[in-house]
GROMACS .gro file of C-alpha atoms in nm:
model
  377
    1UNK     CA    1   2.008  -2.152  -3.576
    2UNK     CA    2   1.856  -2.341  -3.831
    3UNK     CA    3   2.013  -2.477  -4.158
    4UNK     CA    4   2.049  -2.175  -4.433
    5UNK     CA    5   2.087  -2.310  -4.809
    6UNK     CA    6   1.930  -2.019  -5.001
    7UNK     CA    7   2.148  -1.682  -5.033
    8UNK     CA    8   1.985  -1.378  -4.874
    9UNK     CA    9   1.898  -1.203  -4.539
   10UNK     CA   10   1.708  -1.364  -4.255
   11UNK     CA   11   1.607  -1.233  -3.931
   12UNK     CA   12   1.620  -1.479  -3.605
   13UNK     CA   13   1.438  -1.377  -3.280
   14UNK     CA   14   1.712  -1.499  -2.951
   15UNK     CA   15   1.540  -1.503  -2.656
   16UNK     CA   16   1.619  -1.202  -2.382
   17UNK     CA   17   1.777  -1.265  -2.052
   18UNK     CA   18   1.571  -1.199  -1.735
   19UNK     CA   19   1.550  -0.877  -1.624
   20UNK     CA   20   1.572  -0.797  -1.295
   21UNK     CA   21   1.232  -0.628  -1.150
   22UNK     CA   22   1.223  -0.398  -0.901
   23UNK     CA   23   1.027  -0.534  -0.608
   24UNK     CA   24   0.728  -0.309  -0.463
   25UNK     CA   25   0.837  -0.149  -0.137
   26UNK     CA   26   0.527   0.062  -0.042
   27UNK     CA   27   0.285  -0.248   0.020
   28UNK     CA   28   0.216  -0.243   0.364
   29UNK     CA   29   0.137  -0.577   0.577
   30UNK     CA   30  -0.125  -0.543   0.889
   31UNK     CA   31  -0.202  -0.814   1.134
   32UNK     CA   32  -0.453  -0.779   1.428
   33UNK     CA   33  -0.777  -0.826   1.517
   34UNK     CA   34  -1.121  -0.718   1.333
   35UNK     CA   35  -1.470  -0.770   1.431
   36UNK     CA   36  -1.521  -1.019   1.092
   37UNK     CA   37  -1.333  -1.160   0.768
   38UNK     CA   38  -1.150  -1.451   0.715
   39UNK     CA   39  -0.880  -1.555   1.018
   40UNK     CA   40  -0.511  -1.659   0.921
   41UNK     CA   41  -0.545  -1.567   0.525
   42UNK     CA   42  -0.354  -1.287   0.365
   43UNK     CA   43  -0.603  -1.100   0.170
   44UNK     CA   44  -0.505  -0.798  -0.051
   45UNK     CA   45  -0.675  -0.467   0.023
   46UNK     CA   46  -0.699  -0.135  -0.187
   47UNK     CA   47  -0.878   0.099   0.012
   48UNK     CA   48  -1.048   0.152   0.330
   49UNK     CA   49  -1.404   0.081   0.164
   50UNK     CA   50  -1.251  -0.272   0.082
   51UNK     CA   51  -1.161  -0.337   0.392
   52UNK     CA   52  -1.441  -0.277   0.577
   53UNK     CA   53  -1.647  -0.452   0.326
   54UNK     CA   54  -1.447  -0.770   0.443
   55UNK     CA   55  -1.319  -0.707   0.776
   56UNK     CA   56  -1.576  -0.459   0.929
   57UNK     CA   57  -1.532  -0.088   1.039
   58UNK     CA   58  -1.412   0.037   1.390
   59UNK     CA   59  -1.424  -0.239   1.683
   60UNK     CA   60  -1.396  -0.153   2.045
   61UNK     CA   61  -1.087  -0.341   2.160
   62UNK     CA   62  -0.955  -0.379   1.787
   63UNK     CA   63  -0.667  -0.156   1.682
   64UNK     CA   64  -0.661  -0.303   1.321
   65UNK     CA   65  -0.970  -0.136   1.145
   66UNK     CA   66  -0.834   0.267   1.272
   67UNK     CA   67  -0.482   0.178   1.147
   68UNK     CA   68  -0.603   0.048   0.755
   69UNK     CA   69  -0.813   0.363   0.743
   70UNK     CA   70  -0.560   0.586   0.842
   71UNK     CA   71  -0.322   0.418   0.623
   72UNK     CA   72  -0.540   0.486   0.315
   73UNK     CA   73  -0.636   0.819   0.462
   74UNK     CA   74  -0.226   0.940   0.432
   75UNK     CA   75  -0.160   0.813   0.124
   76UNK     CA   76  -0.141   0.426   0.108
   77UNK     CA   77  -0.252   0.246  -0.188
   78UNK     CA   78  -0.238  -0.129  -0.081
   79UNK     CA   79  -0.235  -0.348   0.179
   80UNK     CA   80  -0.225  -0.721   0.319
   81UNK     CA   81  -0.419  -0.785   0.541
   82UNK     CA   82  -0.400  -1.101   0.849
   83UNK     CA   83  -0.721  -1.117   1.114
   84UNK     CA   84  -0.579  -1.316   1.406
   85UNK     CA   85  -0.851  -1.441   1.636
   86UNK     CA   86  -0.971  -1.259   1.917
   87UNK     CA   87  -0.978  -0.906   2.065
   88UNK     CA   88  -0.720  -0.677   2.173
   89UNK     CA   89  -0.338  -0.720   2.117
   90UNK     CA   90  -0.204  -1.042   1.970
   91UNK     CA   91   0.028  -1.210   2.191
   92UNK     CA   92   0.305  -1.447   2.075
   93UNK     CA   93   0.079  -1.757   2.000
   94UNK     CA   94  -0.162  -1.565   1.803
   95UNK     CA   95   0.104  -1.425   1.616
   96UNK     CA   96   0.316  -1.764   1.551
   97UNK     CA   97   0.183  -2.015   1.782
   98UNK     CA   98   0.088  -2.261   1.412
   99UNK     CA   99   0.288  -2.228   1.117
  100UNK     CA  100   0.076  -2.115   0.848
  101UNK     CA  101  -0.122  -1.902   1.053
  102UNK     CA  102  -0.111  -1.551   1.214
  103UNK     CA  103   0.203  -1.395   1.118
  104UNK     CA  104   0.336  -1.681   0.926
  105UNK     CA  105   0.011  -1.655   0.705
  106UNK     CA  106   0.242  -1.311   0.517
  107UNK     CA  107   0.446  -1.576   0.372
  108UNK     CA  108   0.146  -1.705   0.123
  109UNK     CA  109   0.119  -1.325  -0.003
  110UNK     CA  110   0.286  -1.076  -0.205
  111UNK     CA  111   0.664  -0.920  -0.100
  112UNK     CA  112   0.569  -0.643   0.175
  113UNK     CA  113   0.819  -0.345   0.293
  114UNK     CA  114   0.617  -0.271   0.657
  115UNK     CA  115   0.448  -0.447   0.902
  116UNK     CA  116   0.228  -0.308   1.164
  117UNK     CA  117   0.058  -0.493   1.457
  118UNK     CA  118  -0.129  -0.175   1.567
  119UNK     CA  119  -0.261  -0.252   1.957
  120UNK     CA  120  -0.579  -0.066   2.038
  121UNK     CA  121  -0.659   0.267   2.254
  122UNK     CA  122  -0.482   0.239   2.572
  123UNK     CA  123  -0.276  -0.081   2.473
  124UNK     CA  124   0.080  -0.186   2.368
  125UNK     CA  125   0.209  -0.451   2.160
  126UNK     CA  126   0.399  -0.710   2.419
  127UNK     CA  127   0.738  -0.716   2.364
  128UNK     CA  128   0.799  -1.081   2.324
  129UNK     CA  129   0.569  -1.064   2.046
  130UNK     CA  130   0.726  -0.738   1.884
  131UNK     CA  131   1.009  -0.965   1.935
  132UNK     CA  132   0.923  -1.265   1.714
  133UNK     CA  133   0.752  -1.003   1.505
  134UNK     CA  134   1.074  -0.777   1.443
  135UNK     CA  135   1.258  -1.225   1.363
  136UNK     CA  136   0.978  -1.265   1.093
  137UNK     CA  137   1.077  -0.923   0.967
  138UNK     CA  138   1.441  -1.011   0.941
  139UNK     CA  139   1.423  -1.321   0.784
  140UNK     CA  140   1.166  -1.160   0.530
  141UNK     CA  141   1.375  -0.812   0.444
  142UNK     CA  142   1.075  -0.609   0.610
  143UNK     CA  143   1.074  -0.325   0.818
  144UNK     CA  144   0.862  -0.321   1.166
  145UNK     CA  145   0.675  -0.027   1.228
  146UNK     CA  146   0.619   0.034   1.612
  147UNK     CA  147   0.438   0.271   1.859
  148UNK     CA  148   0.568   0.428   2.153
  149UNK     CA  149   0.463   0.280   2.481
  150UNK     CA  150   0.160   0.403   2.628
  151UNK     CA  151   0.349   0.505   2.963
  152UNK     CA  152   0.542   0.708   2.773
  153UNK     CA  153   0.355   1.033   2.905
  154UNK     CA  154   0.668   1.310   2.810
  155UNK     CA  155   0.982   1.374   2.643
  156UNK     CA  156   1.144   1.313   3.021
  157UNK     CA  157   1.014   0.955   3.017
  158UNK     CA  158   1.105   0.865   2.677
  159UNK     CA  159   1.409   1.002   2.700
  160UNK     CA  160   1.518   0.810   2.991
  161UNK     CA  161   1.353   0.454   2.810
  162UNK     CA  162   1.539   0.166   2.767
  163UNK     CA  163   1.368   0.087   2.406
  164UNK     CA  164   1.490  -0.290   2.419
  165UNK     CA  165   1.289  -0.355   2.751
  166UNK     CA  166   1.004  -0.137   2.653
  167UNK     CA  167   0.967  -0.240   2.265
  168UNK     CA  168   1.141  -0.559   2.293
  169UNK     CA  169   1.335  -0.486   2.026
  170UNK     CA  170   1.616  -0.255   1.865
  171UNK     CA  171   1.809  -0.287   1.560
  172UNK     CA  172   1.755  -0.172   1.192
  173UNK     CA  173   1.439  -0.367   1.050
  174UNK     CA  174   1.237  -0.125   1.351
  175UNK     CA  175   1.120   0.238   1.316
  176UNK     CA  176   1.002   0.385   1.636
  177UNK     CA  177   0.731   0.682   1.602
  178UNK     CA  178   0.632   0.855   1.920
  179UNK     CA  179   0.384   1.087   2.051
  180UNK     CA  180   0.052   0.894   1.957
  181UNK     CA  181  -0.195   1.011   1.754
  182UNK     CA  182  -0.531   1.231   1.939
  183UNK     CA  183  -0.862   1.140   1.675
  184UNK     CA  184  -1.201   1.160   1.681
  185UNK     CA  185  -1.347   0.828   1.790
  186UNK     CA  186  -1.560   0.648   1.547
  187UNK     CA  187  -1.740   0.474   1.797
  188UNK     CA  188  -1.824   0.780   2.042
  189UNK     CA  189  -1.911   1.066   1.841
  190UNK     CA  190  -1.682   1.363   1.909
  191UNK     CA  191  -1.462   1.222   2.218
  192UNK     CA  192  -1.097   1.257   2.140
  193UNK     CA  193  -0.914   0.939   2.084
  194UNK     CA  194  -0.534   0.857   2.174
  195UNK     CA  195  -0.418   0.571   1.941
  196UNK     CA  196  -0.162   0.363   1.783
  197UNK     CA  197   0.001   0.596   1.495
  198UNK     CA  198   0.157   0.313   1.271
  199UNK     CA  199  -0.117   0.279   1.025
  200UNK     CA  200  -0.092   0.664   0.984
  201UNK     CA  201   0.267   0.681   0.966
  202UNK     CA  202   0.231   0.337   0.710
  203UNK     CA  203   0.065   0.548   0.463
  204UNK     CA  204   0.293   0.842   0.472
  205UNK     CA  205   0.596   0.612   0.408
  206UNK     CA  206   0.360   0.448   0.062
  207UNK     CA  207   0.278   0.736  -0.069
  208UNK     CA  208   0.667   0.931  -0.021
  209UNK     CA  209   0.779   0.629  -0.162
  210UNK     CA  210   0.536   0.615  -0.458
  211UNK     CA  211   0.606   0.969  -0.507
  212UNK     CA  212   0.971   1.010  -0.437
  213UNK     CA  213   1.113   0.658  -0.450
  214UNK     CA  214   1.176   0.435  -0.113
  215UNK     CA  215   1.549   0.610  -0.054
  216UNK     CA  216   1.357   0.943   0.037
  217UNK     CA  217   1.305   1.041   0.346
  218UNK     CA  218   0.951   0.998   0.483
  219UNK     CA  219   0.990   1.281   0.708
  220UNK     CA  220   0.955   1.674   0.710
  221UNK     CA  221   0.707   1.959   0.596
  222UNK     CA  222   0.540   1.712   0.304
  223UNK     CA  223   0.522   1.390   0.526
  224UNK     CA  224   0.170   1.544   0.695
  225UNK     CA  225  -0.055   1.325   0.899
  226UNK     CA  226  -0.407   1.356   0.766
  227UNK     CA  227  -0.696   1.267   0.983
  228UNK     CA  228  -0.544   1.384   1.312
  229UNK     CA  229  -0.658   1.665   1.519
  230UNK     CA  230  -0.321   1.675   1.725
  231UNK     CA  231  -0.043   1.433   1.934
  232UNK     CA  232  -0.129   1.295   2.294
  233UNK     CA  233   0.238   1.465   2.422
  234UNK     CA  234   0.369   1.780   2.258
  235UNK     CA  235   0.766   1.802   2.142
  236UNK     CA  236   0.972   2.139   2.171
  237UNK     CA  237   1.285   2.114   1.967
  238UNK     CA  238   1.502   2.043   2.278
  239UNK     CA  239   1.303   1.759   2.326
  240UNK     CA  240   1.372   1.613   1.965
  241UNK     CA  241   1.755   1.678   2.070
  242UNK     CA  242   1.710   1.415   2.328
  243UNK     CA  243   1.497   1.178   2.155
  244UNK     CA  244   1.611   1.127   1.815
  245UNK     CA  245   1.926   1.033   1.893
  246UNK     CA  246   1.776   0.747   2.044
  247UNK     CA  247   1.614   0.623   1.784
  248UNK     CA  248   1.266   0.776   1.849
  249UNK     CA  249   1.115   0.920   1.520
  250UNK     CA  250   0.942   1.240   1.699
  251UNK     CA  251   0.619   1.333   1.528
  252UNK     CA  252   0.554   1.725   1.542
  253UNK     CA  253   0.298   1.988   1.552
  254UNK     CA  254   0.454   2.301   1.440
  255UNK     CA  255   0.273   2.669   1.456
  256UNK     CA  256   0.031   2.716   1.161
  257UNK     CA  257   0.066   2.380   1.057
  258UNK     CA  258  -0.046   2.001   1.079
  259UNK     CA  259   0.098   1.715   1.284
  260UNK     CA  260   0.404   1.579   1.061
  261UNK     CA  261   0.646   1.239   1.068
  262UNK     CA  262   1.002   1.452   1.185
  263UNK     CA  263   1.215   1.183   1.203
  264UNK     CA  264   1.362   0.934   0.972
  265UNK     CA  265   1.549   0.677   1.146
  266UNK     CA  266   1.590   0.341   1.254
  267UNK     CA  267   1.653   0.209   1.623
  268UNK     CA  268   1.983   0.033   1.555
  269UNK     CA  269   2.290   0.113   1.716
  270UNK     CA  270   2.489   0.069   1.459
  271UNK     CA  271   2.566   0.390   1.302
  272UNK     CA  272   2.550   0.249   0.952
  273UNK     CA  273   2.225   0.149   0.947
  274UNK     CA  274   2.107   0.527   1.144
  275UNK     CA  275   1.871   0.618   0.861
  276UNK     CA  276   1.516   0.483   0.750
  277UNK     CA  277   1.562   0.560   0.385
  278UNK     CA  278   1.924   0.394   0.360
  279UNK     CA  279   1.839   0.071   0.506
  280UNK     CA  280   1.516   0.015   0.336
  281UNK     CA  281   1.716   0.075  -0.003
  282UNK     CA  282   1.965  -0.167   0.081
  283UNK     CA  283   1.654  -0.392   0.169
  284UNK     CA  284   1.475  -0.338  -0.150
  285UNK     CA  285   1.787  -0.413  -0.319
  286UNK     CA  286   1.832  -0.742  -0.156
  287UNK     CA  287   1.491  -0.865  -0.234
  288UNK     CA  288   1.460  -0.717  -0.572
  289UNK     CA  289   1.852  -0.924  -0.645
  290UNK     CA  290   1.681  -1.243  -0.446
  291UNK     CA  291   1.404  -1.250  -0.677
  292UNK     CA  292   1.579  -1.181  -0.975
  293UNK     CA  293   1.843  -1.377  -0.968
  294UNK     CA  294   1.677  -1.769  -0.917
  295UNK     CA  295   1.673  -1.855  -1.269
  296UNK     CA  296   2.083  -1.877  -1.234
  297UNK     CA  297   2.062  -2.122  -0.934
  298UNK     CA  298   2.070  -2.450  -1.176
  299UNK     CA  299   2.286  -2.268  -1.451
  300UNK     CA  300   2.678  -2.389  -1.501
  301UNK     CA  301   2.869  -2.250  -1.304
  302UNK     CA  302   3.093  -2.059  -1.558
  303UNK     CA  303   3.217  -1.726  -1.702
  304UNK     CA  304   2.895  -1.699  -1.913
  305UNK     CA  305   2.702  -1.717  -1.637
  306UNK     CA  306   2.854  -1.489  -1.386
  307UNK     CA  307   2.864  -1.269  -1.685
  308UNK     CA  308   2.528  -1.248  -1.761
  309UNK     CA  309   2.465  -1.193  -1.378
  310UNK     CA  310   2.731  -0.917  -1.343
  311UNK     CA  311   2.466  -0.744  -1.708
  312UNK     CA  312   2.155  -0.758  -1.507
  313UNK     CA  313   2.250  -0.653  -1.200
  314UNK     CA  314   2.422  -0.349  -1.349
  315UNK     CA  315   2.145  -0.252  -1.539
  316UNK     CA  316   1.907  -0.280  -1.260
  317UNK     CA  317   2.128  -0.080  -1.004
  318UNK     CA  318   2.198   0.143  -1.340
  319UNK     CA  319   1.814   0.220  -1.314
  320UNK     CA  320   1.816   0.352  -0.965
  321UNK     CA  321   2.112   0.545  -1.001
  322UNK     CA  322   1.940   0.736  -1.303
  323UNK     CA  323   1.639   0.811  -1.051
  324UNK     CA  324   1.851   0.950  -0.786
  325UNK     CA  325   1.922   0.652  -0.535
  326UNK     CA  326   2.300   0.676  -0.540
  327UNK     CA  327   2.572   0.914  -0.434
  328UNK     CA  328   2.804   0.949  -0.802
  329UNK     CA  329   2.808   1.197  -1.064
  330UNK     CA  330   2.852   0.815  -1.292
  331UNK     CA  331   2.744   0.495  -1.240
  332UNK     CA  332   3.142   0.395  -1.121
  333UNK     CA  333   3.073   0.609  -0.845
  334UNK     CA  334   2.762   0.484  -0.748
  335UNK     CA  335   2.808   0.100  -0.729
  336UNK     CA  336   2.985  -0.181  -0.841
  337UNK     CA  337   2.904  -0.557  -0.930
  338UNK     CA  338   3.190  -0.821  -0.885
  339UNK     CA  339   3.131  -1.174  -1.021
  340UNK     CA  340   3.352  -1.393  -1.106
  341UNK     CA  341   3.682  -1.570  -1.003
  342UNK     CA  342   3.764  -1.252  -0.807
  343UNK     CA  343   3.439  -1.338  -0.552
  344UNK     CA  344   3.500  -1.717  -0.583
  345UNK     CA  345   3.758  -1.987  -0.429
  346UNK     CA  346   3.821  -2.321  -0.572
  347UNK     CA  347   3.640  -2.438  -0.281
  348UNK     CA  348   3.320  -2.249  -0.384
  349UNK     CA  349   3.339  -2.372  -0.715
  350UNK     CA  350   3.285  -2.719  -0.619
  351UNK     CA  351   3.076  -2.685  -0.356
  352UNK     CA  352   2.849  -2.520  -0.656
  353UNK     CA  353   2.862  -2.188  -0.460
  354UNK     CA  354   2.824  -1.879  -0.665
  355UNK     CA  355   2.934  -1.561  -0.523
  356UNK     CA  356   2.796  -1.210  -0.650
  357UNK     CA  357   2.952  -0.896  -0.475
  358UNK     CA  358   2.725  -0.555  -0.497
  359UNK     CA  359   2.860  -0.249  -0.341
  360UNK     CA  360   2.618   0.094  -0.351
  361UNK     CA  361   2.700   0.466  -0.201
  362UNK     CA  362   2.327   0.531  -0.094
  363UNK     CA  363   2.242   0.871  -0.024
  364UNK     CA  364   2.140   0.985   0.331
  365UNK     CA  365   1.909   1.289   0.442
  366UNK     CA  366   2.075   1.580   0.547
  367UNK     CA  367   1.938   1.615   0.859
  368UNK     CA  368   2.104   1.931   1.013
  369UNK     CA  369   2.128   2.188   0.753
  370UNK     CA  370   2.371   2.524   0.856
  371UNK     CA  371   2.273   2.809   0.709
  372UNK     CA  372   2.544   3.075   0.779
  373UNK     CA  373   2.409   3.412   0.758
  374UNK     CA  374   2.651   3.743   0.726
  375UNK     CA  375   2.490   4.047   0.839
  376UNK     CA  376   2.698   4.364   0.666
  377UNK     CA  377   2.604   4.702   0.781
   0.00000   0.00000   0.00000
């Protein structure tokens, strides 16, 4: 404050601590292969005219060009975009074989919630590369969107899967979405189509979350696929029974209606991490903390500090709970922040370690709803 000799008021400006800012979780992040556009680069895309101003329309042998126009078709809004070389499905080296380039190229762009590697008609992502695909997405708080395999021909076959050998992976950064999507093909005027339904299901996750916020539920009457004339196997309810608790997302066609996403979960076996919408919360809250919170990484390690932290992340999780991401009729309820000599030893201290606790009650969809219905004569 500067010197004050003269009697009267004065006004000083102080300057305002960070905020935290919540991180975008509907930007999807596609990588495949497209008949032109720059190879290895992340490049930002807003819709599908963009896209195929840059990368080209439909490509025999290309999955990536019918999965960013169905994502903008159902709702998405923006994308990232990698072009691998080559044509057909990307195998491991494409994907990672030079740092800097296929895969690892993401890391140059914006934060993403998704990624897709959509494999064209009749093909299926390896699983070693869904493998390193579903490490990047671990490492990078991302979710992996996947297909079911192509010789998945009914409910029977499916059921009886063992997703870790077919996909190549399980656990809760992977969604599973299964039966595949029946288009028209762009390059054959009216023959039917069977292909990969992650760029479909992509957009329907954007625009719920856009619309609803990311700890919704991308699933039921609203989550509609657009662009689809039906689904290459068809579900009956006893079907779901087997398949969902296995982690596969069913898509539906119900009487009267369109094909929808009825399913919401992720393909861990963990039970905590069951549900879509709950884990990419906790995700979203991880990154949107990450980012938030580097300014404090060369501050003292002290009580003004950790006090400062303990503000801003209360008033961003405050945020969410007013929108409806929490369990808690009051923010107490909802979560808590700890920082302070309570989360640190002696040991951390001087090792310059400094510990923030966050604990959140997200909510979770209510899958099975009773109704109970008495009949009086």
């Amino acid at each position: 404050m500067p010197l004050i000799i003269t009697p009267g008021t004065y006004v000083h400006e102080l300057a305002q601590p960070p905020s935290i800012a919540a991180q975008p979780t509907s930007t999807v992040a596609f990588v495949g292969t497209a008949g032109k556009g720059l190879l290895d680069e992340p490049v930002e895309v807003v819709s599908w005219a963009e896209f195929e101003g840059m990368f080209g329309g439909p490509v025999a042998g290309c999955g990536l060009p019918c999965a960013v126009r169905d994502f903008f078709a159902n709702g998405g809004s923006r994308a990232v975009v990698v072009r691998v070389d080559g044509i057909g499905v990307p195998d491991v080296r494409a994907l990672t074989g030079t740092p800097g380039e296929g895969l690892l190229a993401l890391e140059r762009g914006p934060v993403v919630g998704f990624l897709a590697i959509p494999p064209p008609e009749g093909d299926d992502l390896p699983p070693p590369a869904a493998a390193e695909a579903y490490a990047w997405c671990v490492e990078h708080r991302v979710v992996l969107l996947l297909d079911g395999p192509t010789r998945w021909t009914s409910a029977a076959t499916a059921a009886k899967a063992d997703l870790r050998v077919d996909l190549g992976v399980t656990g809760p950064n992977a969604a599973l979405y299964w039966p595949r999507l029946v288009q028209p093909d762009p390059l054959v005027h009216g023959r039917a189509r069977t292909g990969s339904v992650v760029g479909a299901v992509a957009g329907v996750l954007a625009r719920t979350d856009e619309a609803r916020g990311v700890w919704t539920a991308a699933a039921g009457p609203e989550a509609t696929l657009r662009g689809v004339d039906g689904l290459a196997v068809t579900l009956t309810d006893a079907d779901q029974s087997l398949l969902t608790p296995r982690g596969v997302n069913c898509l539906r066609h119900f009487r009267g209606g369109s094909p929808v996403v009825w399913g919401g979960r992720t393909t861990a076996a963990d039970p905590g991490w069951r549900y879509l919408p709950v884990r990419r919360l906790v995700l979203h809250i991880e990154e949107s903390l990450l980012q938030g919170t580097r300014w404090a990484v060369f501050e003292p390690n002290v009580e003004a500090t950790w006090s400062r932290l303990r503000t801003l992340c209360e008033a961003f999780l405050g945020d969410l709970w007013r929108r409806g991401a929490f369990i808690g009729g009051r923010p107490s309820e909802a979560f808590y922040v700890r920082c302070g000599r309570d989360t640190m030893t002696r040991a951390d201290l001087a090792a310059g370690r400094l510990v923030v606790i966050v604990g959140v009650a997200p909510l979770r969809p209510a899958e099975f709803v009773v109704l109970r219905l008495v009949l009086r004569p």
